[in-house]
Coordinates of C-alpha atoms in Angstrom, one line a residue:
Chain A
X563 CA 76.7 12.5 -22.1
X564 CA 77.6 12.3 -18.4
X565 CA 79.3 14.9 -16.4
X566 CA 82.5 13.4 -14.9
X567 CA 83.5 16.4 -12.8
X568 CA 82.0 19.7 -12.0
X569 CA 84.3 22.4 -10.6
X570 CA 83.3 25.9 -9.5
X571 CA 85.8 28.3 -11.0
X572 CA 86.4 32.0 -11.9
X573 CA 82.7 32.6 -10.8
X574 CA 81.3 30.0 -13.5
X575 CA 81.3 26.1 -13.9
X576 CA 83.5 23.9 -15.6
X577 CA 82.3 20.7 -16.5
X578 CA 84.3 17.5 -18.0
X579 CA 81.8 15.5 -19.9
X580 CA 82.1 11.8 -21.1
X581 CA 80.0 10.4 -23.9
X582 CA 79.8 7.5 -26.6
X583 CA 80.2 9.2 -29.8
X584 CA 78.4 7.6 -32.7
X585 CA 80.7 9.6 -35.3
X586 CA 84.2 8.2 -33.8
X587 CA 82.7 5.0 -32.4
X588 CA 84.7 5.6 -29.1
X589 CA 84.0 7.2 -25.8
X590 CA 84.9 10.9 -25.9
X591 CA 85.8 13.6 -23.3
X592 CA 85.5 17.2 -23.7
X593 CA 85.4 20.2 -21.4
X594 CA 82.7 23.2 -21.1
X595 CA 83.5 26.2 -19.1
X596 CA 80.2 28.2 -18.6
X597 CA 80.8 31.8 -17.4
X598 CA 78.7 33.7 -14.8
X599 CA 77.1 35.9 -17.4
X600 CA 75.2 32.9 -18.4
X601 CA 72.9 33.2 -15.5
X602 CA 71.2 36.0 -17.2
X603 CA 70.7 34.2 -20.5
X604 CA 72.5 32.4 -23.4
X605 CA 76.2 33.6 -23.9
X606 CA 78.4 33.3 -27.0
X607 CA 80.7 30.3 -27.3
X608 CA 84.2 29.9 -28.2
X609 CA 85.5 26.5 -29.5
X610 CA 89.1 26.0 -28.6
X611 CA 91.0 23.1 -30.6
X612 CA 94.3 21.8 -29.1
X613 CA 97.6 20.7 -30.7
X614 CA 99.5 17.7 -31.0
X615 CA 99.6 15.1 -28.0
X616 CA 96.8 17.4 -26.2
X617 CA 93.4 16.8 -24.5
X618 CA 90.9 19.3 -23.2
X619 CA 93.0 19.7 -20.1
X620 CA 96.1 21.6 -21.7
X621 CA 94.5 24.8 -22.5
X622 CA 91.7 24.7 -19.3
X623 CA 94.7 24.3 -16.9
X624 CA 97.6 26.2 -18.6
X625 CA 96.0 28.4 -21.1
X626 CA 94.4 31.2 -18.9
X627 CA 91.1 30.8 -21.0
X628 CA 89.0 30.6 -17.9
X629 CA 90.0 33.9 -16.6
X630 CA 89.4 35.4 -19.9
X631 CA 86.2 33.7 -20.7
X632 CA 84.8 34.9 -17.4
X633 CA 85.8 38.3 -18.0
X634 CA 84.4 38.5 -21.6
X635 CA 81.3 36.6 -20.7
X636 CA 81.9 33.6 -23.4
X637 CA 81.6 29.8 -23.0
X638 CA 84.5 27.8 -23.8
X639 CA 84.3 24.0 -25.5
X640 CA 87.6 22.3 -25.3
X641 CA 87.2 18.8 -27.2
X642 CA 90.0 16.2 -27.3
X643 CA 92.4 15.9 -30.5
X644 CA 91.5 12.4 -31.5
X645 CA 89.5 9.4 -30.8
X646 CA 91.2 7.2 -28.1
X647 CA 91.3 3.7 -27.0
X648 CA 92.9 0.3 -27.1
X649 CA 90.9 -0.6 -30.2
X650 CA 91.7 2.6 -31.9
X651 CA 94.5 2.7 -34.4
X652 CA 97.7 4.3 -33.2
X653 CA 101.5 5.1 -34.0
X654 CA 104.6 5.4 -32.2
X655 CA 105.2 9.0 -33.5
X656 CA 103.6 12.1 -31.3
X657 CA 102.4 13.5 -34.6
X658 CA 100.1 10.6 -35.8
X659 CA 97.4 8.8 -34.4
X660 CA 95.8 9.1 -31.0
X661 CA 96.5 12.7 -30.0
X662 CA 96.9 13.6 -33.4
X663 CA 93.6 13.8 -35.2
X664 CA 94.1 16.9 -37.3
X665 CA 90.3 17.5 -37.7
X666 CA 89.7 15.6 -40.6
X667 CA 88.0 12.7 -41.9
X668 CA 90.4 9.8 -42.5
X669 CA 89.8 7.9 -45.8
X670 CA 92.5 5.2 -45.2
X671 CA 92.6 2.1 -43.2
X672 CA 93.4 1.5 -40.3
X673 CA 92.3 5.1 -39.5
X674 CA 89.1 5.5 -41.2
X675 CA 86.8 3.7 -38.7
X676 CA 87.6 6.5 -36.0
X677 CA 89.2 9.4 -37.1
X678 CA 86.6 11.7 -38.1
X679 CA 87.2 14.6 -35.8
X680 CA 85.8 17.3 -37.9
X681 CA 82.3 15.5 -38.2
X682 CA 82.5 14.8 -34.7
X683 CA 83.2 18.6 -33.4
X684 CA 80.9 20.1 -36.3
X685 CA 78.0 17.7 -36.3
X686 CA 77.6 15.6 -33.1
X687 CA 79.3 17.7 -30.4
X688 CA 77.9 20.9 -31.9
X689 CA 74.4 19.4 -31.5
X690 CA 75.1 18.2 -28.1
X691 CA 76.3 21.6 -26.9
X692 CA 73.3 23.5 -28.5
X693 CA 70.8 21.2 -26.7
X694 CA 72.2 21.0 -23.4
X695 CA 74.3 24.3 -22.6
X696 CA 73.1 27.8 -22.3
X697 CA 74.8 29.1 -25.4
X698 CA 73.7 31.3 -28.0
X699 CA 74.3 29.0 -31.4
X700 CA 74.2 32.1 -33.6
X701 CA 77.3 33.5 -31.7
X702 CA 80.0 31.0 -32.0
X703 CA 83.7 31.5 -32.8
X704 CA 86.6 29.2 -33.1
X705 CA 90.4 29.1 -32.1
X706 CA 93.2 26.8 -31.5
X707 CA 96.8 26.3 -31.2
X708 CA 99.3 24.6 -33.6
X709 CA 97.4 21.5 -35.1
X710 CA 94.3 23.1 -33.3
X711 CA 95.0 26.6 -35.2
X712 CA 94.9 24.6 -38.4
X713 CA 91.5 23.0 -37.1
X714 CA 90.1 26.2 -36.3
X715 CA 91.0 28.1 -39.7
X716 CA 89.8 25.0 -41.8
X717 CA 86.5 24.6 -39.8
X718 CA 85.9 28.5 -40.1
X719 CA 86.8 28.8 -43.6
X720 CA 84.3 25.8 -44.4
X721 CA 81.6 26.8 -42.3
X722 CA 81.6 30.5 -41.6
X723 CA 78.1 30.9 -40.6
X724 CA 78.6 28.3 -38.0
X725 CA 82.0 29.6 -36.7
X726 CA 81.4 33.3 -37.2
X727 CA 85.0 34.3 -35.8
X728 CA 88.2 32.9 -35.9
X729 CA 91.6 33.2 -34.6
X730 CA 94.7 31.0 -33.9
X731 CA 97.8 30.9 -31.9
X732 CA 100.8 29.4 -33.9
X733 CA 98.7 27.4 -36.4
X734 CA 99.9 25.0 -39.0
X735 CA 98.9 27.4 -41.7
X736 CA 99.6 25.5 -44.7
X737 CA 99.5 21.8 -43.8
X738 CA 100.0 20.4 -47.2
X739 CA 103.5 22.2 -47.4
X740 CA 105.2 21.2 -44.0
X741 CA 106.4 17.8 -42.6
X742 CA 103.5 17.4 -39.8
X743 CA 100.9 17.8 -42.2
X744 CA 102.5 15.9 -45.1
X745 CA 103.0 12.9 -43.0
X746 CA 99.5 13.2 -41.6
X747 CA 97.7 13.7 -44.8
X748 CA 99.5 11.1 -46.5
X749 CA 98.6 8.4 -44.1
X750 CA 95.2 9.5 -43.2
X751 CA 94.0 10.8 -47.0
X752 CA 96.8 9.0 -49.2
X753 CA 97.7 11.2 -52.1
X754 CA 94.5 12.8 -53.5
X755 CA 95.4 16.4 -53.3
X756 CA 91.9 17.7 -53.9
X757 CA 91.1 16.1 -50.2
X758 CA 94.5 17.8 -48.8
X759 CA 93.3 21.0 -50.1
X760 CA 90.0 20.6 -48.0
X761 CA 92.0 20.6 -44.9
X762 CA 94.6 23.2 -45.8
X763 CA 93.8 26.7 -44.7
X764 CA 96.2 28.3 -47.4
X765 CA 94.1 26.5 -49.9
X766 CA 90.6 27.1 -48.7
X767 CA 91.3 30.8 -48.1
X768 CA 92.1 31.1 -52.0
X769 CA 88.9 29.7 -53.0
X770 CA 86.4 30.8 -50.1
X771 CA 87.5 33.7 -48.0
X772 CA 85.3 34.3 -45.1
X773 CA 84.2 37.9 -44.2
X774 CA 85.7 37.6 -40.7
X775 CA 88.7 39.1 -39.6
X776 CA 91.0 36.1 -38.8
X777 CA 93.5 37.0 -35.7
X778 CA 96.7 35.1 -35.6
X779 CA 99.6 35.4 -33.0
X780 CA 102.8 33.7 -33.5
X781 CA 106.1 33.6 -31.2
X782 CA 109.2 34.9 -33.2
X783 CA 111.2 32.0 -31.2
X784 CA 109.0 29.2 -31.7
X785 CA 111.0 26.3 -32.6
X786 CA 108.6 25.2 -35.3
X787 CA 108.0 28.4 -37.0
X788 CA 110.3 28.0 -40.2
X789 CA 109.8 24.3 -40.8
X790 CA 106.3 23.8 -39.9
X791 CA 103.7 26.8 -39.6
X792 CA 104.4 28.3 -43.1
X793 CA 102.6 31.6 -42.5
X794 CA 104.0 33.0 -45.6
X795 CA 102.0 30.7 -47.7
X796 CA 98.8 31.6 -46.1
X797 CA 99.6 35.4 -46.1
X798 CA 100.2 35.3 -49.9
X799 CA 96.7 33.3 -50.4
X800 CA 94.9 35.5 -48.0
X801 CA 96.2 38.8 -49.6
X802 CA 95.2 37.2 -53.2
X803 CA 91.9 36.5 -52.0
X804 CA 91.1 39.7 -49.9
X805 CA 90.8 37.6 -46.6
X806 CA 91.1 40.0 -43.6
X807 CA 93.6 38.9 -41.1
X808 CA 96.3 40.1 -38.5
X809 CA 99.4 38.2 -38.1
X810 CA 101.5 39.5 -35.3
X811 CA 104.9 38.2 -34.3
X812 CA 106.1 38.5 -30.8
X813 CA 109.9 38.3 -30.2
X814 CA 111.2 35.9 -27.6
X815 CA 108.2 33.7 -27.3
X816 CA 108.2 29.9 -28.1
X817 CA 105.5 27.4 -29.1
X818 CA 104.3 26.7 -25.6
X819 CA 101.4 27.3 -23.3
X820 CA 103.7 30.3 -21.8
X821 CA 103.1 31.7 -25.1
X822 CA 99.6 30.8 -25.6
X823 CA 98.6 32.1 -22.1
X824 CA 100.1 35.4 -22.8
X825 CA 97.9 36.3 -25.6
X826 CA 94.8 34.5 -24.6
X827 CA 92.8 37.5 -23.4
X828 CA 93.5 39.3 -26.6
X829 CA 92.0 36.2 -28.5
X830 CA 89.0 35.8 -26.2
X831 CA 88.2 39.6 -26.6
X832 CA 88.6 39.4 -30.3
X833 CA 85.9 36.7 -30.3
X834 CA 83.6 38.1 -27.7
X835 CA 83.7 41.9 -29.3
X836 CA 82.7 40.2 -32.8
X837 CA 80.2 37.9 -31.6
Chain B
X463 CA 122.8 28.8 -9.5
X464 CA 122.4 28.0 -13.1
X465 CA 119.4 28.7 -15.4
X466 CA 117.9 25.6 -16.9
X467 CA 115.3 27.1 -18.7
X468 CA 114.3 30.8 -19.6
X469 CA 111.0 31.5 -21.0
X470 CA 109.5 34.7 -22.5
X471 CA 106.1 35.0 -21.1
X472 CA 103.6 37.7 -20.2
X473 CA 106.2 40.4 -21.2
X474 CA 108.6 39.3 -18.8
X475 CA 110.9 36.5 -18.1
X476 CA 110.4 33.1 -16.4
X477 CA 113.6 31.2 -15.5
X478 CA 113.9 27.9 -13.8
X479 CA 117.1 27.7 -11.7
X480 CA 119.0 24.8 -10.2
X481 CA 121.6 25.0 -7.6
X482 CA 123.4 23.0 -4.9
X483 CA 122.0 23.9 -1.5
X484 CA 124.6 24.2 1.3
X485 CA 121.5 24.2 3.7
X486 CA 119.4 21.2 2.4
X487 CA 122.7 19.3 1.2
X488 CA 120.8 18.8 -2.2
X489 CA 120.2 20.1 -5.4
X490 CA 117.3 22.4 -5.5
X491 CA 115.4 23.8 -8.1
X492 CA 113.2 27.0 -8.0
X493 CA 111.3 29.3 -10.4
X494 CA 111.6 33.2 -10.7
X495 CA 109.4 35.4 -12.8
X496 CA 110.8 38.8 -13.5
X497 CA 108.0 41.1 -14.8
X498 CA 108.5 43.7 -17.6
X499 CA 108.3 46.8 -15.3
X500 CA 111.8 45.6 -13.8
X501 CA 113.4 47.2 -17.0
X502 CA 112.8 50.4 -15.1
X503 CA 114.4 49.4 -11.9
X504 CA 114.1 46.9 -9.0
X505 CA 110.5 45.5 -8.5
X506 CA 108.9 44.2 -5.5
X507 CA 108.9 40.5 -4.7
X508 CA 106.2 38.0 -4.0
X509 CA 107.2 34.6 -2.5
X510 CA 104.8 31.7 -3.2
X511 CA 105.0 28.5 -1.3
X512 CA 103.4 25.4 -2.9
X513 CA 101.3 22.7 -1.0
X514 CA 101.8 19.0 -0.4
X515 CA 103.2 16.9 -3.4
X516 CA 103.9 20.3 -5.4
X517 CA 107.0 21.8 -6.9
X518 CA 107.5 25.2 -8.4
X519 CA 105.6 24.2 -11.5
X520 CA 101.9 23.9 -10.0
X521 CA 101.5 27.6 -9.3
X522 CA 103.5 28.8 -12.4
X523 CA 101.6 26.6 -14.8
X524 CA 98.1 26.7 -13.1
X525 CA 97.8 29.4 -10.6
X526 CA 97.5 32.3 -13.1
X527 CA 100.3 34.0 -11.2
X528 CA 102.3 35.1 -14.3
X529 CA 99.3 37.2 -15.6
X530 CA 98.7 38.8 -12.2
X531 CA 102.4 39.5 -11.7
X532 CA 102.9 41.0 -15.1
X533 CA 99.9 43.2 -14.4
X534 CA 100.8 44.4 -10.9
X535 CA 104.5 44.6 -11.6
X536 CA 105.8 42.2 -8.9
X537 CA 108.3 39.4 -9.1
X538 CA 107.6 35.8 -8.3
X539 CA 109.8 33.4 -6.5
X540 CA 108.4 29.8 -6.4
X541 CA 110.7 27.5 -4.4
X542 CA 110.2 23.6 -4.3
X543 CA 108.3 22.0 -1.4
X544 CA 111.3 19.7 0.0
X545 CA 114.6 18.7 -0.5
X546 CA 114.5 15.9 -3.1
X547 CA 116.8 12.9 -4.4
X548 CA 117.6 9.1 -4.0
X549 CA 119.9 10.1 -0.9
X550 CA 117.1 11.9 0.8
X551 CA 114.5 10.3 3.4
X552 CA 111.1 9.7 2.1
X553 CA 107.9 8.0 3.0
X554 CA 105.1 6.3 0.9
X555 CA 102.5 8.7 2.2
X556 CA 101.9 12.0 -0.1
X557 CA 101.9 14.1 3.3
X558 CA 105.3 13.3 4.6
X559 CA 109.0 13.4 3.1
X560 CA 109.7 14.7 -0.1
X561 CA 107.1 17.0 -1.4
X562 CA 106.0 17.6 2.1
X563 CA 108.7 19.7 4.0
X564 CA 106.2 21.7 5.9
X565 CA 108.8 24.6 5.8
X566 CA 110.3 23.7 9.0
X567 CA 113.8 22.3 10.3
X568 CA 113.5 18.9 11.3
X569 CA 115.4 17.8 14.4
X570 CA 114.7 13.8 14.0
X571 CA 116.5 11.4 11.9
X572 CA 116.3 10.2 9.2
X573 CA 115.1 13.8 8.4
X574 CA 117.3 16.3 10.2
X575 CA 120.2 16.3 7.6
X576 CA 118.2 17.7 4.5
X577 CA 114.7 18.9 5.8
X578 CA 115.4 22.5 6.7
X579 CA 113.0 24.3 4.2
X580 CA 112.4 27.4 6.4
X581 CA 116.2 28.1 6.6
X582 CA 116.6 27.3 3.0
X583 CA 113.9 29.8 1.8
X584 CA 114.6 32.5 4.4
X585 CA 118.5 32.5 4.4
X586 CA 120.0 30.8 1.3
X587 CA 117.5 31.5 -1.3
X588 CA 116.8 34.9 0.0
X589 CA 120.4 35.8 -0.3
X590 CA 120.7 34.2 -3.8
X591 CA 117.7 36.1 -5.1
X592 CA 118.8 39.4 -3.5
X593 CA 122.1 39.1 -5.2
X594 CA 121.1 38.3 -8.7
X595 CA 117.8 39.2 -9.4
X596 CA 116.3 42.6 -10.1
X597 CA 114.2 42.9 -6.9
X598 CA 113.9 45.6 -4.1
X599 CA 114.6 43.5 -0.9
X600 CA 112.8 45.9 1.1
X601 CA 109.6 45.2 -0.6
X602 CA 109.0 41.5 -0.3
X603 CA 105.6 39.6 0.3
X604 CA 104.7 36.0 1.0
X605 CA 101.7 33.7 0.0
X606 CA 101.1 30.1 -0.6
X607 CA 98.6 27.4 -0.8
X608 CA 97.6 24.9 2.0
X609 CA 101.0 23.7 3.4
X610 CA 102.5 26.6 1.6
X611 CA 99.9 28.9 3.2
X612 CA 100.9 27.4 6.7
X613 CA 104.6 28.3 5.4
X614 CA 103.7 31.7 4.4
X615 CA 101.8 32.6 7.6
X616 CA 104.4 31.1 9.8
X617 CA 107.5 32.8 8.0
X618 CA 105.8 36.0 7.9
X619 CA 104.7 36.1 11.5
X620 CA 108.3 35.1 12.5
X621 CA 110.1 37.5 10.0
X622 CA 107.7 40.4 9.5
X623 CA 110.5 42.7 8.5
X624 CA 111.6 40.5 5.7
X625 CA 108.2 39.5 4.4
X626 CA 106.1 42.7 4.9
X627 CA 103.0 41.3 3.5
X628 CA 101.2 37.9 3.7
X629 CA 98.2 36.1 2.3
X630 CA 97.3 32.5 2.0
X631 CA 94.9 30.2 -0.2
X632 CA 93.2 27.6 2.1
X633 CA 96.2 27.3 4.3
X634 CA 96.7 24.8 7.3
X635 CA 95.9 27.3 9.8
X636 CA 96.6 25.4 12.9
X637 CA 98.9 22.4 12.1
X638 CA 99.2 21.4 15.7
X639 CA 95.5 20.5 15.5
X640 CA 95.0 18.5 12.5
X641 CA 96.1 15.2 11.1
X642 CA 98.4 16.6 8.3
X643 CA 100.3 18.6 10.8
X644 CA 100.2 16.4 13.8
X645 CA 101.7 13.6 11.7
X646 CA 104.5 15.9 10.2
X647 CA 105.3 17.5 13.4
X648 CA 105.6 14.1 15.4
X649 CA 107.8 12.6 12.7
X650 CA 110.0 15.9 11.9
X651 CA 110.1 17.3 15.4
X652 CA 109.0 14.5 18.0
X653 CA 106.5 15.8 20.7
X654 CA 108.2 18.9 21.9
X655 CA 105.2 21.0 21.9
X656 CA 107.4 24.5 22.2
X657 CA 108.8 23.5 18.6
X658 CA 105.6 22.8 17.2
X659 CA 104.4 26.4 18.3
X660 CA 107.0 27.7 16.3
X661 CA 105.7 26.5 13.3
X662 CA 102.0 26.9 14.1
X663 CA 100.2 30.3 12.7
X664 CA 97.6 30.0 15.5
X665 CA 100.3 29.8 18.2
X666 CA 102.5 32.3 16.7
X667 CA 99.8 34.9 15.9
X668 CA 98.8 34.7 19.9
X669 CA 102.5 35.8 20.9
X670 CA 103.7 37.9 18.0
X671 CA 100.9 39.3 15.6
X672 CA 102.3 41.3 12.9
X673 CA 101.3 44.8 11.6
X674 CA 100.5 43.6 8.2
X675 CA 96.5 42.7 7.0
X676 CA 96.5 39.0 6.3
X677 CA 94.2 38.1 3.5
X678 CA 93.0 34.4 3.6
X679 CA 90.7 32.9 1.0
X680 CA 89.1 29.8 1.4
X681 CA 86.6 27.5 -0.7
X682 CA 83.4 26.6 1.1
X683 CA 83.4 23.4 -0.5
X684 CA 87.2 22.3 0.2
X685 CA 87.2 18.6 0.8
X686 CA 90.1 19.3 3.5
X687 CA 88.3 22.3 5.2
X688 CA 86.7 20.8 8.4
X689 CA 89.3 18.1 9.1
X690 CA 92.7 19.8 8.3
X691 CA 92.5 23.5 7.7
X692 CA 91.2 24.9 11.3
X693 CA 90.7 28.5 10.5
X694 CA 88.5 28.7 13.7
X695 CA 91.5 28.1 15.8
X696 CA 93.4 31.0 13.9
X697 CA 90.5 33.3 14.0
X698 CA 90.2 33.2 17.7
X699 CA 94.0 33.6 18.2
X700 CA 94.0 36.6 15.8
X701 CA 91.2 38.4 17.5
X702 CA 92.7 37.9 20.9
X703 CA 95.9 39.2 19.7
X704 CA 94.7 42.0 17.6
X705 CA 96.2 40.6 14.3
X706 CA 94.2 42.2 11.4
X707 CA 93.1 39.8 8.6
X708 CA 90.3 39.0 6.5
X709 CA 89.0 35.5 5.9
X710 CA 86.7 35.2 3.0
X711 CA 84.8 31.9 2.4
X712 CA 83.6 31.3 -1.3
X713 CA 80.8 29.0 -2.0
X714 CA 81.4 26.0 -4.4
X715 CA 85.1 26.3 -4.4
X716 CA 87.3 23.3 -3.8
X717 CA 91.1 22.9 -2.8
X718 CA 92.4 22.8 -6.4
X719 CA 94.1 25.3 -8.6
X720 CA 90.8 26.0 -10.2
X721 CA 90.2 27.8 -6.7
X722 CA 93.6 29.3 -6.5
X723 CA 93.8 30.7 -9.9
X724 CA 90.4 32.3 -9.7
X725 CA 91.7 34.4 -6.6
X726 CA 95.3 34.8 -7.6
X727 CA 94.8 38.4 -9.1
X728 CA 93.2 39.7 -5.7
X729 CA 96.2 38.2 -4.0
X730 CA 98.9 39.7 -6.1
X731 CA 97.1 43.0 -6.1
X732 CA 96.9 42.8 -2.1
X733 CA 100.8 42.2 -2.1
X734 CA 101.6 45.0 -4.8
X735 CA 99.6 47.6 -3.5
X736 CA 100.9 47.1 0.1
X737 CA 104.6 47.0 -0.7

């Protein structure tokens, strides 16, 4: 992997890396923020998964995550949301194809050759980060926004020993039951509902709740809340299975980074204190 | 003036306004953040002037100013950097014309009809803000970045009773003595050096130092530092005239919003504590 840009900020270092991925078969970019506390030894690490249309840049530039990470002494890794390139399948919709990887392994053509974002993040990028950055692999957590909140919750529930803490901003909580998820799953996975369940936090939490306390913040004026996010399905399943969680609704807040940045410090603290 | 967008964020309200300006003769946009403390009564107000190419959006989205303003209980007004529109003169360079108003009143054609950003901010926008927003007009400060740091220092030095506090991020400290300023002043004002001095913080501070303590932060790895910013000229003049100031250099930091956002909380606190 090669540093494209290294920037001093908030007392630490932000680096944008580029590398050839063997998993996605494409050139991938991600951003890593190493806080000043890393000068004294390995620091915990928070993975942030972005939403539809985003890259590493959205949360790094607009999320307030650098200030929070520097304050709480935690590294941040912000991957891209899909493979990209002229040779990679795409779609005219903002909610499918490039920028919309949904953190799953597609089984259907033309998506299957490149769309494997869960494997990419969990295996390949995980190994690169462990090998090269001053993070403590035993203290990692995961968070994300919208489609990335879905990614964070599913990766945590499937790999609770890797991502020990979990939170989400306005996540797609039950993708099998909303238009965004139904569209993506149908195209990437066809109609095999067993596969759908493996990427649905509300299904996963039924069969394999984690020991973590999942923190979810949600804008009450989020334009996608009723149709797409479906927290009622997740809450019912979590209550049944005994998954500990907090879901807070915030009056007036929408789905944007003006919402995410408002609650970022709370989330980073949640991870830093538990790791 | 008409609210284009109203967003709940950081416990307060961000509104983007649009209005017909009688001073610039164009439609202008600006952003106003009202912190939660305004519910209890008028709050102090910080004006933030942006740099070349920017609009209200850069500092609002990337500057970390909302978190700081909410914490310290101060309103933020972020104007645009020039008049804009198809009927407004422009230039191919990023450092002249639309996006590069330099917070002055142009005397030369084709710029003179619209480029009056100092009058627009100080008179017209000032009156609109006082009349409609819950701010205390006796407690106003001004700050800015790069070209906007030049604007903040000159507006403060000329109107110390209006903008009672002043700070700047990597300002153009002596525009009469650097390529950006020489180019803009020559085009907007011709070669009348008396007019140049009225828009040059290093000249103004010689004849009319203020009673405020001006806070300046500067990245030591700023790519524009040596050629464009010329803090040595300002420092010499300020020392001669007795202007109180602090100029801090920060190793490794560049000219970007990764630098600005790192020191934003310090600046907002500087204003909030003095107002």
